[in-house]
Each structure stands twice: as structure tokens, then as C-alpha cells.
PDB file of C-alpha atoms (C1' of nucleotides) in Angstrom:
ATOM      1  CA  MET A   3     134.351 103.188 102.046  1.00  0.00           C
ATOM      2  CA  ASN A   4     131.195 102.198  99.748  1.00  0.00           C
ATOM      3  CA  ILE A   5     128.161 101.228 101.156  1.00  0.00           C
ATOM      4  CA  LYS A   6     128.093  97.945 101.852  1.00  0.00           C
ATOM      5  CA  ASP A   7     131.679  98.009 103.561  1.00  0.00           C
ATOM      6  CA  ALA A   8     129.742 100.440 105.600  1.00  0.00           C
ATOM      7  CA  ALA A   9     126.929  98.275 105.967  1.00  0.00           C
ATOM      8  CA  ASP A  10     128.687  95.401 106.701  1.00  0.00           C
ATOM      9  CA  ARG A  11     131.002  96.975 108.927  1.00  0.00           C
ATOM     10  CA  SER A  12     127.638  98.991 110.822  1.00  0.00           C
ATOM     11  CA  GLY A  13     125.739  95.732 110.568  1.00  0.00           C
ATOM     12  CA  LEU A  14     123.200  97.582 109.425  1.00  0.00           C
ATOM     13  CA  PRO A  15     121.123  96.505 106.058  1.00  0.00           C
ATOM     14  CA  PRO A  16     122.223  99.420 102.634  1.00  0.00           C
ATOM     15  CA  LYS A  17     118.338 100.201 102.791  1.00  0.00           C
ATOM     16  CA  THR A  18     118.465 101.472 105.499  1.00  0.00           C
ATOM     17  CA  ILE A  19     121.969 103.973 106.423  1.00  0.00           C
ATOM     18  CA  ARG A  20     120.473 105.485 102.991  1.00  0.00           C
ATOM     19  CA  TYR A  21     116.786 105.763 104.406  1.00  0.00           C
ATOM     20  CA  TYR A  22     119.068 107.474 107.357  1.00  0.00           C
ATOM     21  CA  GLU A  23     120.350 109.814 105.033  1.00  0.00           C
ATOM     22  CA  ASP A  24     117.544 110.522 103.567  1.00  0.00           C
ATOM     23  CA  ILE A  25     116.177 111.311 107.080  1.00  0.00           C
ATOM     24  CA  GLY A  26     119.456 113.804 107.495  1.00  0.00           C
ATOM     25  CA  LEU A  27     120.795 112.003 110.676  1.00  0.00           C
ATOM     26  CA  ILE A  28     124.181 111.074 108.124  1.00  0.00           C
ATOM     27  CA  ARG A  29     125.603 113.250 105.504  1.00  0.00           C
ATOM     28  CA  PRO A  30     128.336 111.121 103.618  1.00  0.00           C
ATOM     29  CA  ALA A  31     130.329 112.473 100.817  1.00  0.00           C
ATOM     30  CA  ARG A  32     129.600 111.865  97.407  1.00  0.00           C
ATOM     31  CA  GLY A  33     132.566 110.398  95.029  1.00  0.00           C
ATOM     32  CA  ASP A  34     132.670 111.501  91.146  1.00  0.00           C
ATOM     33  CA  ASN A  35     130.684 108.280  90.190  1.00  0.00           C
ATOM     34  CA  GLY A  36     128.222 109.419  92.880  1.00  0.00           C
ATOM     35  CA  TYR A  37     128.770 106.510  94.614  1.00  0.00           C
ATOM     36  CA  ARG A  38     128.580 107.710  98.403  1.00  0.00           C
ATOM     37  CA  SER A  39     131.589 107.126 100.508  1.00  0.00           C
ATOM     38  CA  PHE A  40     131.190 106.556 103.874  1.00  0.00           C
ATOM     39  CA  SER A  41     134.735 108.207 106.240  1.00  0.00           C
ATOM     40  CA  ALA A  42     135.609 106.593 110.387  1.00  0.00           C
ATOM     41  CA  ALA A  43     133.615 109.277 111.345  1.00  0.00           C
ATOM     42  CA  ASP A  44     130.030 107.992 109.319  1.00  0.00           C
ATOM     43  CA  LEU A  45     130.891 104.848 109.991  1.00  0.00           C
ATOM     44  CA  HIS A  46     131.266 105.458 114.470  1.00  0.00           C
ATOM     45  CA  LYS A  47     127.626 107.653 113.568  1.00  0.00           C
ATOM     46  CA  LEU A  48     125.759 104.882 111.759  1.00  0.00           C
ATOM     47  CA  THR A  49     127.553 102.371 114.567  1.00  0.00           C
ATOM     48  CA  PHE A  50     126.095 104.617 117.683  1.00  0.00           C
ATOM     49  CA  LEU A  51     122.234 104.667 116.041  1.00  0.00           C
ATOM     50  CA  GLY A  52     122.270 100.585 115.546  1.00  0.00           C
ATOM     51  CA  ARG A  53     123.610 100.696 119.171  1.00  0.00           C
ATOM     52  CA  ALA A  54     120.598 103.200 120.323  1.00  0.00           C
ATOM     53  CA  ARG A  55     118.173 101.183 117.617  1.00  0.00           C
ATOM     54  CA  ALA A  56     118.802  98.036 119.024  1.00  0.00           C
ATOM     55  CA  LEU A  57     117.775  99.545 122.971  1.00  0.00           C
ATOM     56  CA  GLY A  58     114.580 100.825 120.826  1.00  0.00           C
ATOM     57  CA  PHE A  59     115.492 104.598 120.705  1.00  0.00           C
ATOM     58  CA  SER A  60     113.147 105.873 118.663  1.00  0.00           C
ATOM     59  CA  ILE A  61     114.657 107.856 115.290  1.00  0.00           C
ATOM     60  CA  GLU A  62     113.460 111.487 117.005  1.00  0.00           C
ATOM     61  CA  ASP A  63     115.273 110.445 119.954  1.00  0.00           C
ATOM     62  CA  CYS A  64     118.316 108.641 118.382  1.00  0.00           C
ATOM     63  CA  ARG A  65     118.302 112.369 115.987  1.00  0.00           C
ATOM     64  CA  THR A  66     118.416 113.887 119.854  1.00  0.00           C
ATOM     65  CA  LEU A  67     121.009 111.589 121.132  1.00  0.00           C
ATOM     66  CA  LEU A  68     123.593 111.854 118.149  1.00  0.00           C
ATOM     67  CA  ALA A  69     123.497 115.140 118.259  1.00  0.00           C
ATOM     68  CA  LEU A  70     124.552 115.544 122.121  1.00  0.00           C
ATOM     69  CA  TRP A  71     126.705 113.146 121.548  1.00  0.00           C
ATOM     70  CA  GLU A  72     128.329 115.255 118.864  1.00  0.00           C
ATOM     71  CA  ASP A  73     127.821 118.418 121.335  1.00  0.00           C
ATOM     72  CA  LYS A  74     130.865 118.473 123.273  1.00  0.00           C
ATOM     73  CA  ASP A  75     129.838 120.614 125.969  1.00  0.00           C
ATOM     74  CA  ARG A  76     126.130 118.933 126.649  1.00  0.00           C
ATOM     75  CA  ALA A  77     124.462 118.078 130.235  1.00  0.00           C
ATOM     76  CA  SER A  78     124.098 114.979 130.749  1.00  0.00           C
ATOM     77  CA  GLY A  79     121.198 115.615 132.887  1.00  0.00           C
ATOM     78  CA  ASP A  80     119.783 115.685 128.763  1.00  0.00           C
ATOM     79  CA  VAL A  81     120.259 112.412 127.887  1.00  0.00           C
ATOM     80  CA  LYS A  82     119.400 110.950 131.161  1.00  0.00           C
ATOM     81  CA  ARG A  83     116.114 112.343 130.534  1.00  0.00           C
ATOM     82  CA  ILE A  84     116.040 110.799 126.857  1.00  0.00           C
ATOM     83  CA  ALA A  85     117.046 107.538 128.599  1.00  0.00           C
ATOM     84  CA  ARG A  86     114.740 107.420 131.926  1.00  0.00           C
ATOM     85  CA  GLU A  87     111.611 108.508 129.626  1.00  0.00           C
ATOM     86  CA  HIS A  88     112.521 105.620 126.994  1.00  0.00           C
ATOM     87  CA  LEU A  89     112.962 102.905 130.244  1.00  0.00           C
ATOM     88  CA  SER A  90     109.330 103.732 131.262  1.00  0.00           C
ATOM     89  CA  GLU A  91     107.712 103.000 128.018  1.00  0.00           C
ATOM     90  CA  VAL A  92     109.738 100.346 127.539  1.00  0.00           C
ATOM     91  CA  GLU A  93     107.936  99.331 131.385  1.00  0.00           C
ATOM     92  CA  ALA A  94     105.231  99.548 130.279  1.00  0.00           C
ATOM     93  CA  LYS A  95     105.012  97.887 126.664  1.00  0.00           C
ATOM     94  CA  ILE A  96     106.318  95.016 129.300  1.00  0.00           C
ATOM     95  CA  ALA A  97     103.909  95.343 131.778  1.00  0.00           C
ATOM     96  CA  ALA A  98     101.326  95.044 129.186  1.00  0.00           C
ATOM     97  CA  LEU A  99     103.231  92.268 127.454  1.00  0.00           C
ATOM     98  CA  GLU A 100     102.778  90.381 130.476  1.00  0.00           C
ATOM     99  CA  THR A 101      99.468  90.357 130.490  1.00  0.00           C
ATOM    100  CA  MET A 102      98.926  89.314 127.223  1.00  0.00           C
ATOM    101  CA  ARG A 103     100.685  86.324 128.717  1.00  0.00           C
ATOM    102  CA  GLY A 104      99.163  85.490 131.083  1.00  0.00           C
ATOM    103  CA  THR A 105      95.463  85.572 129.321  1.00  0.00           C
ATOM    104  CA  LEU A 106      97.102  83.921 126.628  1.00  0.00           C
ATOM    105  CA  ALA A 107      99.088  80.957 128.936  1.00  0.00           C
ATOM    106  CA  HIS A 108      95.746  80.414 130.382  1.00  0.00           C
ATOM    107  CA  LEU A 109      93.909  80.385 127.313  1.00  0.00           C
ATOM    108  CA  VAL A 110      96.358  77.939 125.378  1.00  0.00           C
ATOM    109  CA  ASP A 111      96.842  75.641 128.779  1.00  0.00           C
ATOM    110  CA  ALA A 112      92.732  75.445 128.362  1.00  0.00           C
ATOM    111  CA  CYS A 113      92.615  74.512 124.599  1.00  0.00           C
ATOM    112  CA  ALA A 114      91.979  70.744 124.838  1.00  0.00           C
ATOM    113  CA  GLY A 115      93.723  71.581 120.681  1.00  0.00           C
ATOM    114  CA  ASP A 116      92.283  68.498 119.405  1.00  0.00           C
ATOM    115  CA  ASP A 117      89.567  67.521 116.496  1.00  0.00           C
ATOM    116  CA  ARG A 118      86.537  68.597 118.800  1.00  0.00           C
ATOM    117  CA  PRO A 119      84.728  72.432 118.372  1.00  0.00           C
ATOM    118  CA  ASP A 120      85.299  73.003 122.035  1.00  0.00           C
ATOM    119  CA  CYS A 121      87.718  76.393 122.454  1.00  0.00           C
ATOM    120  CA  PRO A 122      87.836  78.026 125.594  1.00  0.00           C
ATOM    121  CA  ILE A 123      89.872  80.539 123.734  1.00  0.00           C
ATOM    122  CA  LEU A 124      86.788  81.579 121.411  1.00  0.00           C
ATOM    123  CA  ALA A 125      84.211  81.166 123.872  1.00  0.00           C
ATOM    124  CA  ASP A 126      86.568  83.671 126.264  1.00  0.00           C
ATOM    125  CA  LEU A 127      87.210  85.882 123.911  1.00  0.00           C
ATOM    126  CA  ALA A 128      83.142  85.682 122.327  1.00  0.00           C
ATOM    127  CA  PRO A 129      80.952  88.706 123.895  1.00  0.00           C
ATOM    128  CA  ARG A 130      79.059  86.794 126.097  1.00  0.00           C
ATOM    129  CA  PRO A 131      75.133  87.711 126.476  1.00  0.00           C
ATOM    130  CA  GLU A 132      75.030  88.244 130.549  1.00  0.00           C
ATOM    131  CA  ARG A 133      78.054  90.757 129.769  1.00  0.00           C
ATOM    132  CA  ARG A 134      76.594  93.053 127.086  1.00  0.00           C
ATOM    133  CA  LEU A 135      74.830  95.717 127.724  1.00  0.00           C
TER     134      LEU A 135
ATOM    135  CA  MET B  12      72.098 100.848 115.685  1.00  0.00           C
ATOM    136  CA  ASN B  13      74.733 103.507 114.018  1.00  0.00           C
ATOM    137  CA  ILE B  14      78.157 103.710 113.835  1.00  0.00           C
ATOM    138  CA  LYS B  15      78.256 106.020 116.869  1.00  0.00           C
ATOM    139  CA  ASP B  16      76.154 103.599 119.482  1.00  0.00           C
ATOM    140  CA  ALA B  17      78.397 100.755 117.383  1.00  0.00           C
ATOM    141  CA  ALA B  18      81.980 102.588 118.841  1.00  0.00           C
ATOM    142  CA  ASP B  19      80.389 102.825 122.472  1.00  0.00           C
ATOM    143  CA  ARG B  20      78.977  99.880 122.505  1.00  0.00           C
ATOM    144  CA  SER B  21      82.179  98.216 121.352  1.00  0.00           C
ATOM    145  CA  GLY B  22      84.659 100.389 122.403  1.00  0.00           C
ATOM    146  CA  LEU B  23      86.780 100.536 118.934  1.00  0.00           C
ATOM    147  CA  PRO B  24      86.307 104.293 117.734  1.00  0.00           C
ATOM    148  CA  PRO B  25      84.239 104.631 114.709  1.00  0.00           C
ATOM    149  CA  LYS B  26      87.557 104.791 112.300  1.00  0.00           C
ATOM    150  CA  THR B  27      88.568 101.802 113.459  1.00  0.00           C
ATOM    151  CA  ILE B  28      85.300  99.930 112.673  1.00  0.00           C
ATOM    152  CA  ARG B  29      85.303 101.458 109.077  1.00  0.00           C
ATOM    153  CA  TYR B  30      88.156 100.561 108.751  1.00  0.00           C
ATOM    154  CA  TYR B  31      87.162  96.414 109.523  1.00  0.00           C
ATOM    155  CA  GLU B  32      84.697  96.851 107.237  1.00  0.00           C
ATOM    156  CA  ASP B  33      87.156  98.043 104.611  1.00  0.00           C
ATOM    157  CA  ILE B  34      89.472  94.633 105.110  1.00  0.00           C
ATOM    158  CA  GLY B  35      86.022  92.587 105.353  1.00  0.00           C
ATOM    159  CA  LEU B  36      86.424  92.015 108.896  1.00  0.00           C
ATOM    160  CA  ILE B  37      82.527  92.940 109.086  1.00  0.00           C
ATOM    161  CA  ARG B  38      79.588  93.378 106.610  1.00  0.00           C
ATOM    162  CA  PRO B  39      76.987  95.653 108.162  1.00  0.00           C
ATOM    163  CA  ALA B  40      74.228  96.626 106.507  1.00  0.00           C
ATOM    164  CA  ARG B  41      73.322 100.029 104.765  1.00  0.00           C
ATOM    165  CA  GLY B  42      70.253 102.539 105.782  1.00  0.00           C
ATOM    166  CA  ASP B  43      68.197 104.335 102.864  1.00  0.00           C
ATOM    167  CA  ASN B  44      70.333 106.985 103.684  1.00  0.00           C
ATOM    168  CA  GLY B  45      74.159 105.331 103.218  1.00  0.00           C
ATOM    169  CA  TYR B  46      74.358 104.857 107.184  1.00  0.00           C
ATOM    170  CA  ARG B  47      75.399 101.681 108.474  1.00  0.00           C
ATOM    171  CA  SER B  48      73.058  99.837 110.204  1.00  0.00           C
ATOM    172  CA  PHE B  49      74.986  97.274 112.859  1.00  0.00           C
ATOM    173  CA  SER B  50      73.252  94.441 114.067  1.00  0.00           C
ATOM    174  CA  ALA B  51      73.747  92.371 117.304  1.00  0.00           C
ATOM    175  CA  ALA B  52      75.934  90.105 115.455  1.00  0.00           C
ATOM    176  CA  ASP B  53      77.768  92.569 113.689  1.00  0.00           C
ATOM    177  CA  LEU B  54      78.096  94.169 117.969  1.00  0.00           C
ATOM    178  CA  HIS B  55      79.675  90.539 118.223  1.00  0.00           C
ATOM    179  CA  LYS B  56      81.225  90.311 116.245  1.00  0.00           C
ATOM    180  CA  LEU B  57      83.539  94.278 116.559  1.00  0.00           C
ATOM    181  CA  THR B  58      83.716  93.091 120.389  1.00  0.00           C
ATOM    182  CA  PHE B  59      84.928  90.020 119.667  1.00  0.00           C
ATOM    183  CA  LEU B  60      87.562  91.977 117.616  1.00  0.00           C
ATOM    184  CA  GLY B  61      88.183  94.408 119.896  1.00  0.00           C
ATOM    185  CA  ARG B  62      88.890  91.254 122.810  1.00  0.00           C
ATOM    186  CA  ALA B  63      91.969  89.455 119.952  1.00  0.00           C
ATOM    187  CA  ARG B  64      93.023  93.163 119.341  1.00  0.00           C
ATOM    188  CA  ALA B  65      93.551  93.776 123.442  1.00  0.00           C
ATOM    189  CA  LEU B  66      95.675  90.370 123.410  1.00  0.00           C
ATOM    190  CA  GLY B  67      97.868  91.202 120.308  1.00  0.00           C
ATOM    191  CA  PHE B  68      96.544  88.743 117.738  1.00  0.00           C
ATOM    192  CA  SER B  69      97.355  90.965 113.998  1.00  0.00           C
ATOM    193  CA  ILE B  70      94.217  91.533 111.892  1.00  0.00           C
ATOM    194  CA  GLU B  71      95.235  88.336 109.957  1.00  0.00           C
ATOM    195  CA  ASP B  72      95.056  86.536 112.899  1.00  0.00           C
ATOM    196  CA  CYS B  73      91.697  88.426 114.109  1.00  0.00           C
ATOM    197  CA  ARG B  74      89.933  87.397 110.350  1.00  0.00           C
ATOM    198  CA  THR B  75      91.363  83.468 111.168  1.00  0.00           C
ATOM    199  CA  LEU B  76      89.683  83.475 114.529  1.00  0.00           C
ATOM    200  CA  LEU B  77      86.787  85.473 113.688  1.00  0.00           C
ATOM    201  CA  ALA B  78      86.428  82.664 111.156  1.00  0.00           C
ATOM    202  CA  LEU B  79      86.690  79.797 113.153  1.00  0.00           C
ATOM    203  CA  TRP B  80      84.139  81.601 116.055  1.00  0.00           C
ATOM    204  CA  GLU B  81      82.039  81.084 113.154  1.00  0.00           C
ATOM    205  CA  ASP B  82      82.333  77.642 112.036  1.00  0.00           C
ATOM    206  CA  LYS B  83      81.288  75.700 114.068  1.00  0.00           C
ATOM    207  CA  ASP B  84      82.885  72.396 112.924  1.00  0.00           C
ATOM    208  CA  ARG B  85      86.054  73.797 113.904  1.00  0.00           C
ATOM    209  CA  ALA B  86      88.635  72.139 115.533  1.00  0.00           C
ATOM    210  CA  SER B  87      89.598  74.077 118.608  1.00  0.00           C
ATOM    211  CA  GLY B  88      93.394  72.326 117.761  1.00  0.00           C
ATOM    212  CA  ASP B  89      93.457  75.615 115.047  1.00  0.00           C
ATOM    213  CA  VAL B  90      92.857  78.003 117.329  1.00  0.00           C
ATOM    214  CA  LYS B  91      95.265  76.900 119.588  1.00  0.00           C
ATOM    215  CA  ARG B  92      97.538  76.341 117.171  1.00  0.00           C
ATOM    216  CA  ILE B  93      97.208  80.291 116.801  1.00  0.00           C
ATOM    217  CA  ALA B  94      97.187  81.087 119.851  1.00  0.00           C
ATOM    218  CA  ARG B  95      99.896  78.893 121.002  1.00  0.00           C
ATOM    219  CA  GLU B  96     102.103  80.607 118.737  1.00  0.00           C
ATOM    220  CA  HIS B  97     101.164  84.426 119.303  1.00  0.00           C
ATOM    221  CA  LEU B  98     102.183  83.772 122.537  1.00  0.00           C
ATOM    222  CA  SER B  99     105.735  82.841 121.696  1.00  0.00           C
ATOM    223  CA  GLU B 100     106.326  85.428 119.180  1.00  0.00           C
ATOM    224  CA  VAL B 101     104.620  87.620 123.018  1.00  0.00           C
ATOM    225  CA  GLU B 102     107.565  85.979 125.120  1.00  0.00           C
ATOM    226  CA  ALA B 103     109.934  86.715 122.885  1.00  0.00           C
ATOM    227  CA  LYS B 104     109.068  90.291 122.741  1.00  0.00           C
ATOM    228  CA  ILE B 105     108.942  90.258 126.741  1.00  0.00           C
ATOM    229  CA  ALA B 106     112.498  89.275 126.301  1.00  0.00           C
ATOM    230  CA  ALA B 107     113.891  91.302 124.033  1.00  0.00           C
ATOM    231  CA  LEU B 108     112.332  94.302 126.407  1.00  0.00           C
ATOM    232  CA  GLU B 109     113.667  92.895 129.259  1.00  0.00           C
ATOM    233  CA  THR B 110     117.369  92.964 127.427  1.00  0.00           C
ATOM    234  CA  MET B 111     116.539  96.152 126.704  1.00  0.00           C
ATOM    235  CA  ARG B 112     115.045  97.321 130.119  1.00  0.00           C
ATOM    236  CA  GLY B 113     118.390  95.929 131.835  1.00  0.00           C
ATOM    237  CA  THR B 114     120.433  97.362 129.650  1.00  0.00           C
ATOM    238  CA  LEU B 115     118.831 100.833 130.238  1.00  0.00           C
ATOM    239  CA  ALA B 116     118.488 100.637 133.855  1.00  0.00           C
ATOM    240  CA  HIS B 117     121.647 100.073 134.547  1.00  0.00           C
ATOM    241  CA  LEU B 118     122.854 103.554 131.852  1.00  0.00           C
ATOM    242  CA  VAL B 119     120.163 105.648 133.793  1.00  0.00           C
ATOM    243  CA  ASP B 120     121.560 104.645 137.237  1.00  0.00           C
ATOM    244  CA  ALA B 121     125.434 105.320 136.492  1.00  0.00           C
ATOM    245  CA  CYS B 122     124.466 108.430 134.628  1.00  0.00           C
ATOM    246  CA  ALA B 123     125.185 111.416 136.783  1.00  0.00           C
ATOM    247  CA  GLY B 124     122.122 113.687 135.154  1.00  0.00           C
ATOM    248  CA  ASP B 125     123.423 116.926 135.933  1.00  0.00           C
ATOM    249  CA  ASP B 126     125.200 119.463 134.257  1.00  0.00           C
ATOM    250  CA  ARG B 127     128.342 117.974 133.533  1.00  0.00           C
ATOM    251  CA  PRO B 128     129.138 116.701 130.048  1.00  0.00           C
ATOM    252  CA  ASP B 129     130.443 113.247 131.538  1.00  0.00           C
ATOM    253  CA  CYS B 130     127.930 111.255 130.583  1.00  0.00           C
ATOM    254  CA  PRO B 131     127.889 107.052 130.287  1.00  0.00           C
ATOM    255  CA  ILE B 132     125.363 106.714 128.602  1.00  0.00           C
ATOM    256  CA  LEU B 133     126.407 108.695 125.477  1.00  0.00           C
ATOM    257  CA  ALA B 134     129.904 106.664 126.238  1.00  0.00           C
ATOM    258  CA  ASP B 135     128.232 102.958 126.549  1.00  0.00           C
ATOM    259  CA  LEU B 136     126.270 104.061 122.644  1.00  0.00           C
ATOM    260  CA  ALA B 137     129.839 105.428 121.624  1.00  0.00           C
ATOM    261  CA  PRO B 138     131.556 103.171 118.824  1.00  0.00           C
ATOM    262  CA  ARG B 139     134.638 102.633 121.169  1.00  0.00           C
ATOM    263  CA  PRO B 140     138.460 102.565 119.222  1.00  0.00           C
ATOM    264  CA  GLU B 141     139.259  99.178 120.906  1.00  0.00           C
ATOM    265  CA  ARG B 142     135.914  98.141 119.795  1.00  0.00           C
ATOM    266  CA  ARG B 143     136.381  98.937 115.964  1.00  0.00           C
ATOM    267  CA  LEU B 144     137.361  96.186 113.125  1.00  0.00           C
TER     268      LEU B 144
ATOM    269  C1'  DC C  23      65.521 127.418 109.431  1.00  0.00           C
ATOM    270  C1'  DT C  24      69.521 127.012 111.261  1.00  0.00           C
ATOM    271  C1'  DT C  25      72.013 125.275 113.979  1.00  0.00           C
ATOM    272  C1'  DG C  26      75.137 121.069 115.544  1.00  0.00           C
ATOM    273  C1'  DA C  27      76.150 116.335 115.625  1.00  0.00           C
ATOM    274  C1'  DC C  28      76.280 113.073 113.351  1.00  0.00           C
ATOM    275  C1'  DC C  29      77.217 110.337 109.203  1.00  0.00           C
ATOM    276  C1'  DT C  30      79.401 109.525 104.330  1.00  0.00           C
ATOM    277  C1'  DT C  31      82.991 108.945 100.975  1.00  0.00           C
ATOM    278  C1'  DC C  32      87.922 110.068  99.567  1.00  0.00           C
ATOM    279  C1'  DC C  33      93.237 111.460 100.708  1.00  0.00           C
ATOM    280  C1'  DA C  34      97.191 111.467 103.143  1.00  0.00           C
ATOM    281  C1'  DG C  35     100.598 110.351 106.977  1.00  0.00           C
ATOM    282  C1'  DT C  36     102.141 107.631 111.031  1.00  0.00           C
ATOM    283  C1'  DG C  37     107.420 104.866 111.852  1.00  0.00           C
ATOM    284  C1'  DA C  38     111.198 102.995 110.476  1.00  0.00           C
ATOM    285  C1'  DC C  39     112.254  99.984 107.410  1.00  0.00           C
ATOM    286  C1'  DT C  40     111.395  96.850 102.261  1.00  0.00           C
ATOM    287  C1'  DG C  41     111.119  95.151  98.253  1.00  0.00           C
ATOM    288  C1'  DG C  42     111.280  96.000  93.839  1.00  0.00           C
ATOM    289  C1'  DA C  43     112.023  98.702  88.808  1.00  0.00           C
ATOM    290  C1'  DG C  44     115.107 100.570  85.888  1.00  0.00           C
ATOM    291  C1'  DA C  45     119.430 102.663  85.143  1.00  0.00           C
ATOM    292  C1'  DC C  46     124.594 103.470  85.896  1.00  0.00           C
ATOM    293  C1'  DC C  47     129.530 102.020  87.417  1.00  0.00           C
ATOM    294  C1'  DC C  48     133.248  99.085  87.713  1.00  0.00           C
ATOM    295  C1'  DC C  49     136.435  95.659  87.600  1.00  0.00           C
ATOM    296  C1'  DA C  50     138.351  90.609  85.581  1.00  0.00           C
ATOM    297  C1'  DT C  51     138.418  87.414  82.331  1.00  0.00           C
ATOM    298  C1'  DA C  52     137.961  85.972  77.432  1.00  0.00           C
TER     299       DA C  52
ATOM    300  C1'  DT D   7     136.520  95.018  73.035  1.00  0.00           C
ATOM    301  C1'  DA D   8     132.490  92.389  74.364  1.00  0.00           C
ATOM    302  C1'  DT D   9     130.522  90.437  78.333  1.00  0.00           C
ATOM    303  C1'  DG D  10     129.162  88.904  83.038  1.00  0.00           C
ATOM    304  C1'  DG D  11     129.074  89.507  87.534  1.00  0.00           C
ATOM    305  C1'  DG D  12     127.894  92.506  90.937  1.00  0.00           C
ATOM    306  C1'  DG D  13     127.940  96.904  92.995  1.00  0.00           C
ATOM    307  C1'  DT D  14     125.388 101.696  92.647  1.00  0.00           C
ATOM    308  C1'  DC D  15     121.991 105.032  91.973  1.00  0.00           C
ATOM    309  C1'  DT D  16     116.974 107.290  92.561  1.00  0.00           C
ATOM    310  C1'  DC D  17     112.131 106.740  92.988  1.00  0.00           C
ATOM    311  C1'  DC D  18     108.211 104.446  94.153  1.00  0.00           C
ATOM    312  C1'  DA D  19     105.378 102.058  96.365  1.00  0.00           C
ATOM    313  C1'  DG D  20     104.220  98.340 100.237  1.00  0.00           C
ATOM    314  C1'  DT D  21     104.389  96.874 105.335  1.00  0.00           C
ATOM    315  C1'  DC D  22     100.986  97.256 109.307  1.00  0.00           C
ATOM    316  C1'  DA D  23      96.996  99.350 111.542  1.00  0.00           C
ATOM    317  C1'  DC D  24      95.444 102.500 111.882  1.00  0.00           C
ATOM    318  C1'  DT D  25      93.878 108.109 112.539  1.00  0.00           C
ATOM    319  C1'  DG D  26      93.322 113.210 110.688  1.00  0.00           C
ATOM    320  C1'  DG D  27      90.827 115.848 107.604  1.00  0.00           C
ATOM    321  C1'  DA D  28      88.541 117.927 104.286  1.00  0.00           C
ATOM    322  C1'  DA D  29      84.753 118.338 101.896  1.00  0.00           C
ATOM    323  C1'  DG D  30      79.796 116.900 101.454  1.00  0.00           C
ATOM    324  C1'  DG D  31      75.105 114.820 103.173  1.00  0.00           C
ATOM    325  C1'  DT D  32      71.236 113.764 107.092  1.00  0.00           C
ATOM    326  C1'  DC D  33      68.718 114.223 110.827  1.00  0.00           C
ATOM    327  C1'  DA D  34      67.327 115.772 114.770  1.00  0.00           C
ATOM    328  C1'  DA D  35      65.591 120.080 117.937  1.00  0.00           C
ATOM    329  C1'  DG D  36      64.229 124.330 119.011  1.00  0.00           C
TER     330       DG D  36
END
DNA sequence: CTTGACCTTCCAGTGACTGGAGACCCCATA
DNA sequence: TATGGGGTCTCCAGTCACTGGAAGGTCAAG
């Protein structure tokens, strides 16, 4: 199977698949013409990678998860640790974004948004004299 | 004021301040020795930038907001539009992360995390035969 | 005069791709 | 056989917002 079919079936763009080969996540065979030839196993890996990336795992996490996935003797504790750490990162990001959202929503709400120059958003971003020093 | 003091007072690292000058967000004066010399106005801009970045505005958004901030005849509608667009991006990111969190929490919960190789996390990431094609 | 903290510029790397150039290959139709 | 269109290859560069580090200049204290 050529790269375009692999892309269509895995849901990953061809460029990304080439990149994954570049960084050693997959090793598709090559035909006589130099074209990559994707096996069913390659396709499974790509799909695995697509799902893991969609869950926000980093490439290095994916590399580890892929190795664990292929290791029949793995301990599930290893996988759980990675997932749990990733979960707390996701939760931290959510918390940070919630704070942003709160402030932004407040500012957008307070701003008239008309042709007048008064703008609570800029006023809030600006350093106020009594705050400095 | 030298860059370190400006950094301490604005809360931005010196490297970041130099970078902001590089991309034209600020233009501090220079002393005879070539050192950057930060005025109160420069400091205000840096603080403004720090706050806007902390709210997740992109550098290009910051450039625009900074210009609007300095333009006394600006219309607050311009600012509100930028903030509202940014707010929806933040909300979209939160939604995506919430979905991730849900899936990850479920997976972490389902995984025994012991020495046995059974792992629902990997099983879920793996493409299942009945799902393929 | 030396030490150490500070400053300068410039180059390179981060993560995870993405875009584009230039060249090669394959197949179908005229 | 020529040609056209689509697929593929590699390699280089750019994205975003910094960050690290090297090599060298400057300054104030002791």
C-alpha cells in the first residue's frame, strides 16, 4: 500500500507519516521504485499513533506507548503511569485555560465594543500607576 | 534602567525582552556602551505585554492591542473583537481538553496498573480488527 | 588588577509538523 | 510514442514564542 492509501486509512496526512518515519516511529518497507510500502502492521501503528496523539500524548510518550504496546510482557503499570501523568498535565492546562476564560469573559462583557475609545480591556491590561513598584 | 531591572520589574526574562525588541514590539534606547536603556514607557509596554501573553493572546494580537492601547482615538470595538475571538479559541481548547480528560480519566481508572500485561489503555488505543475497514 | 556580575550579538534548538521546490515514477489515453 | 495528470521521492525552510549557550565587551567593588 502506498502512502496516500495509508494516509486515507489512518487519517494522518502523508507529510506526517513521512515525519513519523523520519523520527523512527515506523519503518515501512520500500518497493523497487523507492516508494514506501505499508503493511497491515504499519497501518495499525499509524492508527495507534493517531489515537494517542488525539489524546494529546507527546511524540515521546507515543514512542514509549508504542514500544509497550508491542511488548507482550509489559507491565500495565508503566502505561498507567504515563497516562496518569499526562492526565494531570491535561488537567493543569484546563485549569489555566479556565482562569483565562474567566478573565477574558469578564473583560469582553465589560467592554462596550462601540466607536468610543473607552475600553476596559486595555485598561485592565495596562499597568496602573498605583500598581507599579 | 538596564535589562535585568526591566526584567525583574516586568516579570519577563531578559531573553524574552530582547526577543520582543527583535520582533519590533518595543524599541528601548541605547546607552553609549550599547546597553539597552529602558524608560518608564518601555516598562509599561513590557508589563502590558506580559499580562496580555498571560491571557494567551498571540504575539500578533499583542502587537495589535499594543497599537490600539497607544492610539487614543481607537474604537473599543476593535479590541473587543480581538478579545472575543480569543475567548472562543480558549473555549474551544478547553472543550477539546475536557474531552481528552474524560477519555484519559476513564482509561486510567480502568487500568489495574500492576505487573500484569493486560492494559485497557493500550487496548483502547490499538486498532481493533472489527473496527478496521 | 582581578573578580564576578552584567551586558552584547549571533547561532541553534525546541515540538510537531507543514509548505514548497525540483525531480522521478506510473498509468491511461490519443 | 507522446503527453498529461497524479502520485511519490528528498531536502530545505518556516511555523510559534521563546530558550540555551558561546564568545566577547563593560562595569563596579575590593
